[in-house]
Amino acid sequence: MPLTTSTVLICAGGACISSGEASVKEALKKEIRKYGLDEVVRVVETGCMGACSLGPIIVIYPDGVFYQKLTPRAAEKIVQEHLLKGRIVQEYLYKMPTGEVVPEAMDKLPFFAKQVKIATRNVGYIDPSNIEEYIARDGYFALNKVLTQMSPEQVIEEIKRSGLRGRGGAGFPTGLKWELTRKAKGDRKYIVCNADEGDPGAFMDRSILEGDPHTVLEAMVIAGYAIGAHQGYIYVRAEYPLAIERLQIAIAQAKEFGFLGENILGSEFGFDIEIRIGAGAFVCGEETALIASIEGKRGQPRVKPPYPAQSGVWGCPTVINNVETFACVPPIIIKGADWFRSIGTPTSPGTKVFALAGKITNTGLVEVPMGITIKELLYEIGGGSSTGKKIKAVQTGGPSGGCIPSEYFDTPVDYESLQKLGAIMGSGGMIVMDEDDCMVDVARFFLEFTVDESCGKCTPCREGTRQMLKILEKITSGEGSEKDLIELETLGNIIKDTSLCGLGQTAPNPVLSTLRYYRHEYEAHVREKRCPALRCKALVRYVIDPSKCVGCTACARVCPVNAISGELRKVHTIDNDVCVRCGSCIEVCRFGAISKVSP
Amino acid sequence: MSKVKSIEELMKIKERALKELQLRDTGKRGKITVAMGTCGIAAGAKETLRAIVEALAENNINDVAVVQSGCMGLCEVEPTVEVRLEGQEPVVYGHVTPENAKRIVKLHIMANQIVSDLMVRKGEM
């Protein structure tokens, strides 16, 4: 019987790790030992708790006190005060934008209160390397139910009735995919988990793999039973070493407990899972490229049909679902399709995990019911703009997605609504932009990514996106013309229609959606040679306001290229031919005398 | 660990593991605080704490949290233990040996009776 009185959960998600989780953990453990508390206080590393902007984070149970932005010194203090003396340490509690301190229970924080957790229900709560904690949260009960009470057809029926759609982005009905694969001809069938998350800014799959690996394993076995497969592969990118490590531990434990291997849970059914590590090519997230990569071939997509349901791994019928989709399966089996349908919208039931990034106060991962409006998501959960400037747009769906302007923030978040706006759900990345972001520059950024990551197999994607990027570079450097805008649109539409795979077909989206909603910004660039957001370096100049400059020389001293001249106590000037627009002078000027202008 | 072959075996693991997880449950009906200042520890508070946790586990009581605090300032009656149940005034007990700790769990936590011979104070400070 462990003599635990307090449990300290420390978030070991990527963001907390990079903000110093390891040193905080060390300090905690050292201090706990120092005071002889190691017998009664347990420190557990969990997966990502979601509130990435607040990291490193700990939650102390049973009190449920949430401490944020910790340092090793803070950890020592918390041990001395909270764990030893039972006193809450005020200075590391979460503070609301209004300055009010939120003392206890994580679920009271507005960031957590509006969330509904299905796919990430255990992430940040259980110890991912301890299978028993997963079992304590009804883990492997869905598998038991499936194996003892349901036929494969009934499992498929339940998933179909739940209305679960692929969370990887395209939103294909999961139950239908399973049914097609079950009905497809072939003795051998496979289950593949797509964990090749490659969208800039999205990390929900990594978070689930790191924080709750068993849920993915359980769902894969259930899927295997449903379609008649006995082998599964998890394709995970090599850039996710912690996810791979936790998966390896989980697979070993599941084998030990008899949830993988022969005669699972004493039944006739057998299923095994292997990990396949991808080298981190964006295209390998595309299902046919991923399958090629599993087979040891070059990761390039092929023409569909045939779809993987007919011809997947080694030509055999294959179900390929992404991590978040799988994570929804065990709760659906346990609680039923009706329960799942009661959350979300009629066409998009359930929840979606979003990764909030950019100019937003609470960056991190959130899981919300489908149908929530963009406004609620960004302002109530995300806490609004982090810069004090107005939010101008949100980019959804990564490089395949589009920008949604603030006028449309009342739109509910579901597959169809986003598509109507020219954006997509995608994997759930959301990048928030404010008035300082130039939409032409944003489109250029995403296109640069696509050009880098294009596998090169088909010409429209390989050459077309490169041409589009060239035009965008021309526009942002002030050399663009009206004709270029027309060409961008034409080219974008051709690439959409003629590319081989989904990645090429969606690559022009960031450009087309910004052209649609922010045409005036493009026009300002080409007609007036002006960047309204003052972002495009070639189109901005730095000027010193003579009425504010006191001649302190701070700017001249910091300028790396000696573009600023002037004598002490006399007004300074900037030579814009020399200036490299680095912004250092604005940062050091205490008098607000320097500003950016675009003619 | 031998392989799990039935729902009964799965339930057993769940029950075992749940005790650990329930420590993370904030919706508890009560809290037992063991004073763990230097004086408390010297007087045997660690053994007291262990006895309380064991007594709770033996009786399958999951909705009462056990926490530790610093010195309550009642050094002459250490080890001291405070019992707070929802909707009731807190009670502080003194000289809580492991045997007394078990009595407190049996009587106060389980039967809702104050153990008057050990009580040193009642009510909020």
XYZ file of C-alpha atoms in Angstrom:
724
model
C 0.000 0.000 0.000
C 1.673 3.220 -1.056
C 1.564 5.865 1.600
C 0.822 8.723 -0.740
C -0.845 11.773 0.690
C -0.122 14.252 -2.050
C 0.463 13.785 -5.736
C 2.260 16.407 -7.754
C 1.415 16.207 -11.440
C 4.022 17.927 -13.519
C 3.232 18.615 -17.148
C 5.840 17.042 -19.411
C 4.391 18.201 -22.682
C 6.710 19.659 -25.279
C 6.127 23.288 -24.337
C 6.705 22.720 -20.633
C 9.809 20.666 -21.355
C 11.253 23.480 -23.410
C 10.390 26.055 -20.772
C 12.350 24.160 -18.143
C 10.183 21.334 -16.844
C 13.206 19.109 -16.191
C 14.939 21.523 -13.833
C 11.671 22.229 -12.007
C 11.118 18.484 -11.596
C 14.650 18.004 -10.301
C 14.251 20.834 -7.807
C 10.908 19.434 -6.669
C 12.287 15.965 -6.140
C 15.423 17.196 -4.405
C 13.471 19.399 -2.052
C 10.929 16.670 -1.354
C 13.779 14.318 -0.401
C 15.416 17.004 1.686
C 12.351 17.301 3.890
C 11.797 13.567 4.063
C 8.542 13.821 2.136
C 9.524 11.318 -0.539
C 7.612 8.601 1.263
C 4.319 10.452 1.092
C 4.517 12.751 -1.913
C 4.434 11.290 -5.386
C 5.688 13.210 -8.420
C 4.104 12.126 -11.697
C 5.078 13.353 -15.144
C 1.987 13.647 -17.321
C 1.343 14.510 -20.934
C 0.504 18.021 -22.073
C -2.110 19.691 -19.887
C -2.834 22.156 -22.642
C -2.047 25.496 -21.080
C 1.273 25.815 -22.848
C 1.705 29.542 -22.381
C 1.730 29.048 -18.608
C 4.455 26.404 -18.436
C 6.136 24.844 -16.583
C 2.966 23.801 -14.793
C 2.231 21.593 -11.801
C -1.024 20.585 -10.151
C -0.963 19.381 -6.561
C -3.638 16.917 -5.532
C -5.779 16.374 -3.468
C -5.996 20.155 -3.127
C -6.118 20.635 -6.897
C -3.926 23.703 -6.715
C -2.574 24.813 -10.063
C 0.830 26.488 -10.131
C 2.220 28.054 -13.285
C 5.351 29.627 -14.770
C 7.602 27.785 -12.363
C 11.323 27.948 -11.821
C 13.489 25.635 -9.712
C 13.408 28.276 -6.991
C 9.598 28.346 -7.147
C 9.520 24.571 -6.894
C 11.604 24.681 -3.714
C 9.294 27.254 -2.220
C 6.209 25.240 -3.100
C 7.670 22.169 -1.387
C 8.557 24.144 1.728
C 5.281 26.013 1.925
C 2.594 23.920 0.286
C 3.714 20.345 0.761
C 5.378 20.794 4.130
C 3.192 23.392 5.765
C -0.003 23.180 3.780
C 0.064 26.829 2.747
C -0.777 27.864 -0.804
C 1.965 29.900 -2.450
C 0.083 32.859 -3.908
C 2.716 34.165 -6.269
C 2.654 31.175 -8.617
C -1.112 30.864 -8.912
C -2.836 31.705 -12.165
C -3.962 35.289 -12.459
C -6.910 36.316 -14.591
C -6.452 39.163 -17.045
C -8.333 41.256 -14.456
C -5.617 40.526 -11.909
C -7.814 38.215 -9.868
C -6.022 35.143 -8.535
C -7.507 31.717 -9.203
C -6.445 29.584 -6.273
C -7.591 26.041 -6.755
C -8.997 23.370 -8.964
C -7.845 23.603 -12.493
C -11.341 23.169 -13.857
C -12.279 26.558 -12.446
C -9.856 28.367 -14.724
C -11.765 29.777 -17.698
C -9.226 28.116 -19.963
C -10.313 24.673 -18.745
C -13.925 25.327 -17.726
C -15.347 25.545 -21.255
C -13.544 22.503 -22.540
C -15.107 19.098 -23.088
C -12.507 16.375 -23.104
C -12.982 13.142 -24.990
C -9.825 12.508 -27.018
C -7.625 14.130 -24.384
C -9.628 12.921 -21.373
C -6.613 11.360 -19.684
C -3.881 13.617 -21.011
C -2.361 15.611 -18.180
C -4.188 13.549 -15.584
C -2.712 10.076 -15.616
C 0.837 8.821 -15.574
C 1.274 7.740 -19.219
C 3.892 5.157 -18.342
C 1.587 3.367 -15.911
C -0.961 1.105 -17.586
C -2.872 0.677 -14.323
C -3.749 4.357 -14.208
C -5.201 4.001 -17.707
C -7.196 0.990 -16.529
C -8.414 2.970 -13.528
C -9.959 5.414 -16.003
C -11.884 2.585 -17.709
C -8.970 1.777 -19.986
C -9.329 -1.496 -21.946
C -12.940 -1.816 -20.768
C -14.109 -0.866 -24.265
C -11.907 -3.600 -25.688
C -13.340 -6.075 -23.224
C -16.876 -5.023 -24.154
C -16.157 -5.391 -27.853
C -14.582 -8.823 -27.487
C -17.222 -10.257 -25.170
C -20.460 -8.579 -26.159
C -20.244 -7.283 -29.705
C -19.841 -8.702 -33.160
C -17.488 -6.900 -35.552
C -20.562 -5.654 -37.437
C -22.011 -4.228 -34.243
C -18.787 -2.366 -33.515
C -18.832 -0.835 -36.986
C -22.510 0.032 -36.608
C -21.844 1.804 -33.314
C -19.006 3.867 -34.776
C -21.141 4.675 -37.829
C -24.044 5.752 -35.649
C -21.765 7.948 -33.543
C -21.033 10.028 -36.627
C -17.318 10.156 -35.777
C -15.363 11.763 -38.623
C -11.633 11.675 -39.296
C -9.866 14.212 -37.106
C -6.835 14.328 -39.359
C -8.559 16.978 -41.409
C -10.646 15.652 -44.246
C -13.467 14.505 -41.984
C -14.308 11.223 -43.712
C -16.820 9.149 -41.694
C -14.780 6.684 -39.632
C -17.437 3.966 -39.393
C -17.914 3.963 -43.157
C -14.169 3.606 -43.672
C -14.138 0.613 -41.321
C -17.128 -0.933 -43.070
C -15.587 -0.546 -46.533
C -12.383 -2.165 -45.314
C -14.218 -5.011 -43.626
C -16.152 -5.702 -46.838
C -13.079 -5.419 -49.075
C -11.711 -8.690 -50.408
C -8.472 -9.926 -48.866
C -7.242 -12.436 -46.312
C -4.847 -10.071 -44.648
C -5.936 -6.631 -43.497
C -4.159 -3.883 -41.609
C -4.791 -1.040 -39.193
C -2.567 2.010 -39.490
C -2.376 4.901 -37.077
C -1.295 8.099 -38.758
C 0.858 9.924 -36.210
C 2.847 11.870 -38.776
C 1.611 15.225 -37.613
C 3.357 17.790 -39.768
C 1.278 20.970 -39.813
C 3.140 23.977 -38.475
C 1.679 24.783 -35.078
C -0.341 21.591 -34.568
C 0.626 19.109 -31.859
C -2.554 17.446 -30.606
C -1.516 14.001 -31.818
C 1.844 14.258 -30.122
C 0.113 15.320 -26.942
C -2.192 12.292 -26.989
C 0.646 9.867 -27.751
C 2.753 11.349 -24.980
C -0.012 11.718 -22.440
C -2.250 8.720 -23.090
C -0.619 6.196 -25.430
C -2.809 3.297 -24.321
C -5.982 4.848 -25.715
C -4.499 4.658 -29.213
C -3.447 1.049 -28.722
C -6.867 0.075 -27.368
C -8.672 1.739 -30.268
C -6.413 0.076 -32.816
C -7.159 -3.372 -31.382
C -10.881 -2.565 -31.478
C -10.570 -1.440 -35.108
C -8.618 -4.603 -35.906
C -11.374 -6.739 -34.420
C -14.000 -4.784 -36.348
C -12.406 -5.180 -39.774
C -10.700 -8.530 -39.249
C -7.085 -7.374 -39.070
C -4.389 -8.849 -36.853
C -1.591 -6.382 -37.373
C -1.340 -2.657 -36.815
C 1.296 -0.034 -37.471
C 1.759 3.310 -35.805
C 3.550 5.646 -38.166
C 5.101 8.345 -36.013
C 7.647 10.944 -36.999
C 11.170 10.746 -35.662
C 10.898 14.312 -34.348
C 8.616 12.954 -31.624
C 11.095 10.948 -29.535
C 9.109 11.217 -26.310
C 5.947 9.993 -28.031
C 7.890 7.062 -29.470
C 9.366 6.216 -26.071
C 5.982 6.323 -24.330
C 4.426 4.221 -27.102
C 7.155 1.628 -26.728
C 6.549 1.430 -22.992
C 2.797 1.208 -23.552
C 3.103 -1.549 -26.156
C 5.321 -3.604 -23.839
C 2.847 -3.163 -20.971
C -0.155 -4.004 -23.146
C 1.578 -7.212 -24.231
C 2.378 -8.083 -20.632
C -1.225 -7.588 -19.568
C -2.571 -9.507 -22.539
C -4.184 -6.621 -24.412
C -1.916 -7.234 -27.392
C -0.694 -10.512 -28.823
C -2.566 -13.809 -29.038
C -5.838 -14.504 -27.216
C -6.499 -10.958 -26.105
C -8.402 -10.824 -22.806
C -8.779 -14.583 -23.004
C -10.620 -14.409 -26.347
C -9.817 -16.029 -29.681
C -8.763 -12.707 -31.129
C -5.121 -11.763 -31.631
C -3.606 -8.436 -32.669
C -0.140 -6.922 -32.677
C 1.163 -3.402 -33.116
C 4.507 -2.200 -34.383
C 5.908 1.298 -34.509
C 7.201 2.676 -37.787
C 9.313 5.788 -37.495
C 9.046 8.329 -40.275
C 11.843 10.709 -41.137
C 9.618 13.736 -40.896
C 8.605 14.495 -44.442
C 5.356 16.463 -44.543
C 4.082 14.410 -47.476
C 4.252 11.199 -45.432
C 1.159 12.355 -43.558
C -0.746 11.814 -46.810
C -2.165 8.325 -46.529
C -0.866 6.743 -49.721
C 2.604 8.242 -49.178
C 2.541 7.023 -45.595
C 1.660 3.518 -46.736
C 4.517 3.558 -49.246
C 6.846 4.655 -46.471
C 5.696 1.812 -44.187
C 6.498 -0.609 -47.004
C 10.029 0.751 -47.070
C 9.551 2.696 -50.287
C 10.045 6.355 -50.948
C 7.222 8.284 -49.301
C 5.338 9.512 -52.335
C 1.607 9.599 -52.870
C -0.132 7.715 -55.628
C -3.345 8.243 -57.510
C -6.564 7.308 -55.728
C -8.607 5.156 -56.276
C -7.916 2.507 -55.279
C -8.302 3.813 -51.736
C -6.438 2.198 -48.845
C -9.712 0.519 -47.840
C -9.271 -1.578 -51.015
C -5.518 -1.543 -51.405
C -3.353 -0.261 -48.593
C -0.290 -1.713 -46.918
C 1.192 -4.379 -49.237
C -1.876 -4.124 -51.396
C -4.123 -5.320 -48.580
C -7.273 -3.561 -47.339
C -6.187 -1.066 -44.699
C -7.893 1.275 -42.279
C -5.837 4.381 -41.740
C -6.996 6.781 -39.034
C -5.211 9.521 -37.230
C -4.352 9.576 -33.525
C -7.154 11.869 -32.392
C -9.761 9.836 -34.271
C -8.607 6.640 -32.560
C -8.621 8.368 -29.165
C -12.390 8.973 -29.539
C -13.179 5.295 -30.141
C -12.966 3.736 -26.633
C -15.311 6.318 -25.045
C -17.813 5.823 -27.886
C -17.818 2.068 -27.282
C -18.274 2.477 -23.533
C -20.773 5.338 -23.504
C -22.503 4.649 -26.794
C -23.103 6.449 -30.065
C -25.999 8.497 -28.669
C -23.826 10.007 -25.973
C -21.261 11.028 -28.597
C -23.940 12.473 -30.862
C -25.253 14.556 -27.976
C -22.024 16.574 -28.134
C -21.176 18.786 -31.082
C -23.371 19.421 -34.125
C -25.548 17.042 -36.189
C -23.055 16.853 -39.067
C -19.924 17.087 -36.904
C -20.583 15.241 -33.644
C -18.149 15.168 -30.759
C -15.234 17.409 -29.980
C -12.120 18.693 -31.688
C -8.724 19.444 -30.235
C -7.276 22.745 -31.383
C -3.760 24.060 -31.039
C -3.958 27.777 -30.364
C -0.897 29.711 -31.400
C 0.141 33.162 -32.484
C -1.123 36.436 -31.031
C -3.371 34.895 -28.419
C -3.113 35.033 -24.634
C -3.601 31.362 -23.817
C -1.608 29.450 -26.363
C -1.842 25.700 -26.083
C -4.167 22.789 -26.649
C -7.896 22.924 -26.083
C -10.609 20.357 -26.691
C -14.031 21.838 -27.331
C -17.378 20.628 -28.627
C -17.847 21.085 -32.352
C -20.113 23.989 -33.124
C -18.457 26.357 -30.685
C -18.000 29.699 -32.400
C -14.583 30.968 -33.372
C -15.259 33.929 -31.095
C -15.851 31.749 -28.023
C -12.774 29.729 -28.836
C -10.486 32.701 -29.292
C -11.829 35.060 -26.654
C -13.375 32.985 -23.878
C -10.945 30.083 -23.898
C -8.015 31.672 -25.672
C -8.239 34.843 -23.619
C -8.192 37.142 -26.664
C -5.314 39.028 -28.176
C -1.975 38.791 -26.424
C -0.644 42.019 -27.886
C -3.431 44.426 -26.994
C -4.041 44.926 -30.703
C -7.169 43.769 -32.444
C -7.274 40.185 -33.731
C -7.485 40.429 -37.498
C -7.721 36.842 -38.635
C -7.251 33.248 -37.661
C -5.550 30.768 -39.927
C -7.015 27.282 -39.555
C -5.889 23.953 -40.915
C -2.198 24.648 -41.387
C -0.671 24.950 -44.859
C -3.748 23.308 -46.368
C -6.084 25.741 -44.690
C -7.094 29.320 -45.022
C -7.487 32.578 -43.185
C -10.789 33.580 -41.619
C -11.304 37.305 -41.048
C -12.750 38.619 -37.792
C -16.100 39.507 -39.439
C -16.796 35.769 -39.579
C -15.867 34.942 -35.987
C -19.492 34.107 -35.164
C -19.213 31.070 -37.429
C -19.529 27.755 -35.620
C -16.502 25.527 -35.897
C -17.409 22.406 -37.866
C -16.210 20.775 -41.069
C -18.813 22.346 -43.379
C -18.823 25.875 -41.980
C -15.078 26.248 -42.187
C -15.040 24.866 -45.706
C -17.657 27.386 -46.775
C -15.313 30.139 -45.643
C -12.500 28.745 -47.775
C -10.649 27.428 -44.747
C -10.665 23.883 -43.382
C -10.713 22.100 -40.072
C -7.488 20.367 -40.987
C -5.642 18.905 -38.079
C -6.829 21.728 -35.847
C -3.999 24.213 -35.871
C -5.179 27.778 -35.260
C -2.795 30.639 -35.736
C -4.104 33.967 -34.533
C -3.031 37.175 -36.249
C -3.394 40.774 -35.231
C -3.118 44.066 -37.075
C 0.656 43.804 -37.176
C 0.466 40.751 -39.420
C 0.552 41.224 -43.169
C -1.718 38.737 -44.873
C 0.406 38.646 -48.013
C 3.376 37.769 -45.861
C 1.348 35.073 -44.069
C 0.412 33.495 -47.403
C 4.061 33.662 -48.425
C 5.089 31.911 -45.201
C 2.748 28.971 -45.756
C 3.656 28.656 -49.397
C 7.327 28.618 -48.515
C 6.557 25.639 -46.293
C 4.708 23.826 -49.081
C 7.463 24.471 -51.604
C 10.002 23.055 -49.151
C 7.882 20.017 -48.409
C 6.513 19.190 -51.864
C 7.585 15.643 -52.636
C 8.126 16.584 -56.265
C 6.244 13.745 -57.848
C 3.676 15.835 -59.722
C 4.458 18.961 -61.705
C 1.634 21.246 -60.545
C 2.697 20.987 -56.928
C 6.437 20.904 -57.551
C 6.621 23.740 -60.087
C 3.318 25.531 -59.602
C 3.735 26.317 -55.928
C 7.275 27.519 -56.621
C 5.948 29.971 -59.206
C 3.306 31.177 -56.809
C 5.949 31.747 -54.164
C 8.038 33.748 -56.618
C 5.078 35.996 -57.358
C 4.390 36.482 -53.667
C 8.014 37.391 -53.047
C 7.772 39.894 -55.871
C 4.696 41.455 -54.305
C 6.140 41.659 -50.803
C 9.277 43.303 -52.128
C 7.203 45.973 -53.867
C 7.747 44.756 -57.417
C 4.339 43.221 -57.962
C 1.714 44.294 -60.474
C -2.041 43.876 -60.896
C -1.337 41.149 -63.411
C 0.440 39.171 -60.734
C -2.726 39.025 -58.647
C -4.673 37.555 -61.547
C -1.874 35.110 -62.233
C -1.774 34.022 -58.572
C -5.457 33.231 -58.686
C -5.285 31.371 -62.008
C -2.241 29.397 -60.979
C -3.748 28.602 -57.585
C -6.886 27.198 -59.152
C -4.944 25.116 -61.674
C -2.782 23.614 -58.918
C -5.924 22.819 -56.928
C -7.449 20.983 -59.861
C -4.442 19.141 -61.190
C -2.263 18.100 -58.261
C -1.939 14.426 -57.544
C -2.616 14.355 -53.827
C -4.493 16.294 -51.206
C -1.470 18.277 -50.194
C -0.956 19.799 -53.627
C -4.674 20.255 -54.067
C -4.845 22.356 -50.923
C -1.479 24.104 -51.112
C -2.895 27.263 -52.759
C -5.539 27.670 -50.010
C -3.636 30.158 -47.848
C -3.073 32.347 -50.923
C -6.581 32.019 -52.334
C -8.258 32.665 -48.989
C -6.191 35.758 -48.278
C -6.821 37.004 -51.808
C -10.509 36.541 -51.146
C -10.712 38.359 -47.827
C -7.702 40.648 -47.844
C -7.476 41.648 -51.484
C -7.102 45.259 -50.389
C -3.838 44.364 -48.702
C -2.525 42.755 -51.878
C -3.699 45.788 -53.832
C -1.947 48.159 -51.466
C 1.262 46.208 -52.086
C 1.009 46.269 -55.874
C -0.688 49.628 -56.499
C 0.643 51.855 -53.765
C 3.790 49.861 -52.945
C 2.632 49.999 -49.370
C 2.377 47.341 -46.653
C -0.542 48.351 -44.419
C 0.639 46.101 -41.569
C 4.161 47.579 -41.822
C 5.551 44.083 -42.076
C 7.140 43.730 -45.494
C 10.638 45.071 -45.038
C 11.072 46.383 -48.549
C 7.992 48.573 -48.193
C 8.582 50.197 -44.832
C 10.842 53.026 -43.761
C 11.960 54.009 -40.282
C 11.583 57.644 -39.315
C 12.493 59.756 -36.316
C 9.978 62.296 -35.069
C 12.085 65.450 -34.528
C 9.661 66.781 -31.914
C 10.161 63.721 -29.735
C 13.850 62.946 -30.274
C 16.022 64.302 -27.450
C 19.304 63.133 -28.952
C 20.096 60.514 -26.322
C 22.065 58.497 -28.943
C 20.640 55.179 -27.709
C 19.357 54.310 -31.188
C 22.580 55.173 -32.929
C 24.538 53.017 -30.510
C 22.310 49.968 -31.021
C 22.017 50.202 -34.826
C 23.997 47.292 -36.303
C 24.628 48.985 -39.632
C 25.282 52.562 -38.470
C 22.288 53.899 -40.347
C 21.505 56.460 -37.640
C 23.454 59.678 -37.320
C 23.199 62.708 -35.076
C 24.984 64.527 -32.294
C 24.341 64.280 -28.574
C 21.229 66.256 -27.545
C 20.376 66.923 -31.178
C 17.737 65.323 -33.343
C 18.908 62.120 -35.053
C 18.113 60.884 -38.540
C 17.910 57.461 -40.178
C 19.382 56.717 -43.583
C 16.821 54.315 -45.030
C 19.136 53.200 -47.809
C 21.436 51.710 -45.199
C 18.778 50.642 -42.658
C 18.059 46.887 -42.571
C 14.710 47.301 -40.723
C 15.726 45.215 -37.753
C 13.702 47.257 -35.292
C 16.398 47.485 -32.608
C 16.178 51.289 -32.550
C 12.439 51.263 -31.837
C 13.007 48.887 -28.966
C 15.630 51.051 -27.258
C 14.029 54.449 -27.830
C 12.508 55.522 -24.521
C 10.792 58.545 -26.014
C 8.684 56.838 -28.659
C 10.391 58.977 -31.269
C 10.997 56.263 -33.865
C 8.262 54.695 -35.939
C 7.737 52.576 -39.017
C 5.883 54.012 -41.960
C 4.835 52.630 -45.285
C 4.435 55.317 -47.896
C 1.922 -9.672 -14.144
C 0.049 -12.527 -15.693
C -2.220 -11.787 -18.606
C -5.653 -10.350 -17.951
C -8.272 -12.816 -19.132
C -11.578 -11.602 -17.791
C -13.579 -8.571 -16.851
C -13.237 -9.582 -13.180
C -9.462 -9.375 -13.391
C -9.708 -6.061 -15.193
C -12.023 -4.735 -12.473
C -9.534 -5.765 -9.801
C -6.756 -3.755 -11.429
C -9.107 -0.829 -11.835
C -10.078 -0.821 -8.175
C -6.480 -1.049 -7.088
C -5.345 1.751 -9.357
C -8.354 3.917 -8.648
C -7.260 4.402 -5.038
C -4.163 6.122 -6.306
C -6.095 8.219 -8.818
C -8.746 9.219 -6.329
C -6.074 11.136 -4.512
C -6.355 13.448 -7.512
C -10.045 13.898 -6.951
C -10.811 17.314 -5.536
C -14.451 16.608 -4.711
C -13.900 15.161 -1.226
C -16.184 15.273 1.774
C -13.412 15.812 4.236
C -9.793 16.389 4.980
C -7.503 15.087 7.699
C -4.525 17.300 8.319
C -1.525 15.903 10.162
C 0.762 18.543 11.638
C 4.239 17.751 10.416
C 6.375 20.422 11.987
C 9.653 19.446 13.595
C 7.875 18.926 16.903
C 5.177 16.807 15.310
C 7.643 14.597 13.476
C 9.714 14.203 16.645
C 6.577 13.155 18.517
C 5.793 10.505 15.913
C 3.595 12.273 13.342
C 4.996 10.145 10.520
C 3.739 6.974 12.159
C 0.432 8.670 12.847
C 0.131 9.686 9.197
C 0.886 6.162 8.090
C -1.720 4.746 10.474
C -4.377 7.139 9.160
C -3.705 6.340 5.511
C -3.737 2.621 6.287
C -6.950 2.830 8.283
C -8.655 4.719 5.455
C -7.454 2.184 2.905
C -8.504 -0.795 5.031
C -11.994 0.638 5.301
C -12.196 1.668 1.655
C -12.664 5.329 2.452
C -11.775 7.267 -0.672
C -13.531 10.550 -0.159
C -11.378 11.886 2.639
C -8.090 13.534 1.781
C -5.037 13.306 3.976
C -2.700 16.257 3.887
C 0.109 17.481 6.010
C 0.742 20.882 7.408
C 3.389 22.585 9.483
C 3.224 23.046 13.227
C -0.233 24.055 14.434
C 1.274 25.663 17.490
C 0.090 22.969 19.877
C 3.518 21.492 20.448
C 2.745 20.107 23.887
C 0.046 17.778 22.583
C 1.789 16.526 19.406
C 1.209 14.597 17.281
C -1.817 16.673 16.390
C -4.422 15.939 13.750
C -7.220 18.119 12.477
C -10.382 16.547 11.063
C -12.577 18.645 8.818
C -15.723 17.098 7.460
C -17.994 18.956 5.085
C -20.532 21.095 6.871
C -18.982 20.561 10.308
C -16.683 22.532 12.517
C -13.093 21.337 12.414
C -11.839 19.301 15.348
C -8.230 19.165 16.494
C -7.008 16.064 18.273
C -3.864 15.787 20.366
C -1.548 12.940 21.356
C -2.600 11.033 18.275
C -0.616 7.819 18.452
C -1.147 5.280 15.654
C -3.725 3.514 17.848
C -5.534 6.777 18.523
C -5.400 7.565 14.816
C -7.238 4.350 14.061
C -9.882 5.225 16.646
C -10.361 8.633 15.044
C -10.917 7.054 11.650
C -13.312 4.461 13.085
C -15.328 6.869 15.192
C -15.087 10.333 13.652
C -14.739 9.563 9.967
C -16.861 6.433 9.800
C -19.413 6.903 12.579
C -19.414 10.688 12.745
C -18.670 10.732 16.488
C -16.147 13.095 17.995
C -13.501 11.251 20.029
C -13.843 13.534 23.034
C -10.973 12.207 25.139
C -8.491 13.183 22.408
C -10.048 16.482 21.393
C -8.070 19.614 22.155
C -10.060 22.184 20.248
C -13.224 22.549 18.245
C -14.151 25.245 15.763
C -12.278 27.584 13.480
C -9.175 29.207 14.843
